[in-house]
Coordinates of C-alpha atoms in Angstrom, one line a residue:
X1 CA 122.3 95.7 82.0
X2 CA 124.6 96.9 84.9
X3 CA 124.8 100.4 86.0
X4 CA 128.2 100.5 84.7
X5 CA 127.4 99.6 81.5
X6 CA 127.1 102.3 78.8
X7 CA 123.8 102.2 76.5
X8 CA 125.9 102.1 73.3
X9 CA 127.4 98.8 74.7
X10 CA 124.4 97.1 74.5
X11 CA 123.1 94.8 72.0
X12 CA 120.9 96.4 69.2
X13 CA 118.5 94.0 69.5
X14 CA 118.4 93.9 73.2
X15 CA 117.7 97.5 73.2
X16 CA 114.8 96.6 70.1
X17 CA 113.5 94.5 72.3
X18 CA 113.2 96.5 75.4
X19 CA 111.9 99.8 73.5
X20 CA 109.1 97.0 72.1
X21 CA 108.1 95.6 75.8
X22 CA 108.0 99.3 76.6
X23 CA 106.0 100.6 73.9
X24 CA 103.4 97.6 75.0
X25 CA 103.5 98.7 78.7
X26 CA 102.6 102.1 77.7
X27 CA 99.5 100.4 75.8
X28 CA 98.4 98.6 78.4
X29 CA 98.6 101.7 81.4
X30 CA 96.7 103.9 78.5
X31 CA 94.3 100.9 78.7
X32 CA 94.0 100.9 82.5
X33 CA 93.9 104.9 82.7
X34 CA 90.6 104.7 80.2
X35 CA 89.2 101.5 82.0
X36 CA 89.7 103.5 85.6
X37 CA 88.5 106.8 84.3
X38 CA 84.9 104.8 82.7
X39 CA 84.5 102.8 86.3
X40 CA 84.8 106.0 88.2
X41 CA 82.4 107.4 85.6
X42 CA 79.8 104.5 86.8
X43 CA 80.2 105.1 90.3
X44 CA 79.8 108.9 90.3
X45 CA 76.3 107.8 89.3
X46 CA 76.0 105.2 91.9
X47 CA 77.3 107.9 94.9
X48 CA 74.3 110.1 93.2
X49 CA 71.7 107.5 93.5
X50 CA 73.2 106.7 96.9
X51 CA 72.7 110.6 97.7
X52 CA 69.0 110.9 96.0
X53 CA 67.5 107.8 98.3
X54 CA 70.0 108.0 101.7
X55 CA 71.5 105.0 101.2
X56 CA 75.2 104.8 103.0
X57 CA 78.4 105.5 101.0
X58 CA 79.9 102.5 102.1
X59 CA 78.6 99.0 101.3
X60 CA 80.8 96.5 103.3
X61 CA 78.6 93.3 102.1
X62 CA 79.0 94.4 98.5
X63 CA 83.1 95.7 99.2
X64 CA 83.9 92.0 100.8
X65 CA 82.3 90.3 97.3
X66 CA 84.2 92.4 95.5
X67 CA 87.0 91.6 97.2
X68 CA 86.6 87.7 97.5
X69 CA 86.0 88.1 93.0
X70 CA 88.6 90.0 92.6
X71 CA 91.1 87.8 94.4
X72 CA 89.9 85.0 92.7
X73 CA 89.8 86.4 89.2
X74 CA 93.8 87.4 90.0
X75 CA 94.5 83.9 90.9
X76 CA 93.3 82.6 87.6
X77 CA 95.2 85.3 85.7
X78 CA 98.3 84.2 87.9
X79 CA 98.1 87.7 89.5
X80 CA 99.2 88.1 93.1
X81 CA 95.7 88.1 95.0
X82 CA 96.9 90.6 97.9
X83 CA 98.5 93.0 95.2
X84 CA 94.6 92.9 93.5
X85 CA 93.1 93.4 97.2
X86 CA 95.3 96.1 98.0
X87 CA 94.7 97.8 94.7
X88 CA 90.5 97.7 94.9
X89 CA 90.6 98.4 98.7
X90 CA 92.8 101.5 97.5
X91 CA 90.1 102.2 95.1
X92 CA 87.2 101.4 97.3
X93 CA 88.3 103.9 100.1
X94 CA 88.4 106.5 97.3
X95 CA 84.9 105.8 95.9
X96 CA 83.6 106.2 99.5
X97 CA 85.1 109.3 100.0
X98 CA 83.5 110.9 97.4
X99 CA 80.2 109.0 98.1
X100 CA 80.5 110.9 101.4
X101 CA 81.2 114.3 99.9
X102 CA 78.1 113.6 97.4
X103 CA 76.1 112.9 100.3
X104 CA 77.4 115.5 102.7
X105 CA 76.6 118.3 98.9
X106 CA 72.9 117.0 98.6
X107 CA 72.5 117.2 102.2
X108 CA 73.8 120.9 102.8
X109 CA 72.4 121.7 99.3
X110 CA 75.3 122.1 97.6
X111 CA 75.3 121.8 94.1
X112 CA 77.5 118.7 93.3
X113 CA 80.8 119.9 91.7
X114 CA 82.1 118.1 88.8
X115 CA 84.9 115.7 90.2
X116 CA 87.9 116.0 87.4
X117 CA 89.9 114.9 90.6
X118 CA 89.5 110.8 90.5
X119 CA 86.8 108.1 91.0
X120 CA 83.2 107.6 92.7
X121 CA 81.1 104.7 93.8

């Protein structure tokens, strides 16, 4: 549809269609929302155990194998592998940021504050 083109001018079943491809994309981000929110969930643990026995927040062996399965799980679901690197690096620099402030409360003694904010590692 052109930007010139009024909505009643278009097909009924075009616009059926379109409000059904919608209605699945909103699924499938509700999907990804819940499947984010449960990984971060993980994490926040990992960043605790991290914390406990002084391990670093980062893990660059672990991040690269991550990385190299993830690209290679995009390519077989015909996903663009940079797009699926760029979105777990994004992710990844997140988690270690709140390893780091996990670290840096059990260190000063802080008591760790609940994180409604986003994800850990």
């Amino acid at each position: 549809m052109t930007s010139n083109t009024s909505p009643g001018a278009v097909d009924p079943a075009v616009r059926e269609e379109l409000a059904r491809l919608r209605d699945s994309i909103d699924n499938i981000d509700a999907a990804v929302v819940h499947m984010l929110a449960e990984r971060f969930k993980c994490t926040q643990q990992v960043g605790h155990l991290k914390a406990r026995h002084q391990l670093p927040p980062a893990d660059p062996a672990r991040e690269a194998r991550q990385i190299a399965r993830l690209r290679t799980l995009a390519e077989n679901a015909k996903l663009d592998p940079a797009f699926a690197e760029k979105f777990l690096n994004f992710i990844i620099a997140e988690v270690i940021r709140h390893h780091e402030r996990i670290a840096d409360d059990k260190t000063n003694g802080a008591a760790p504050a609940a994180d409604a904010s986003g994800p850990g590692k």
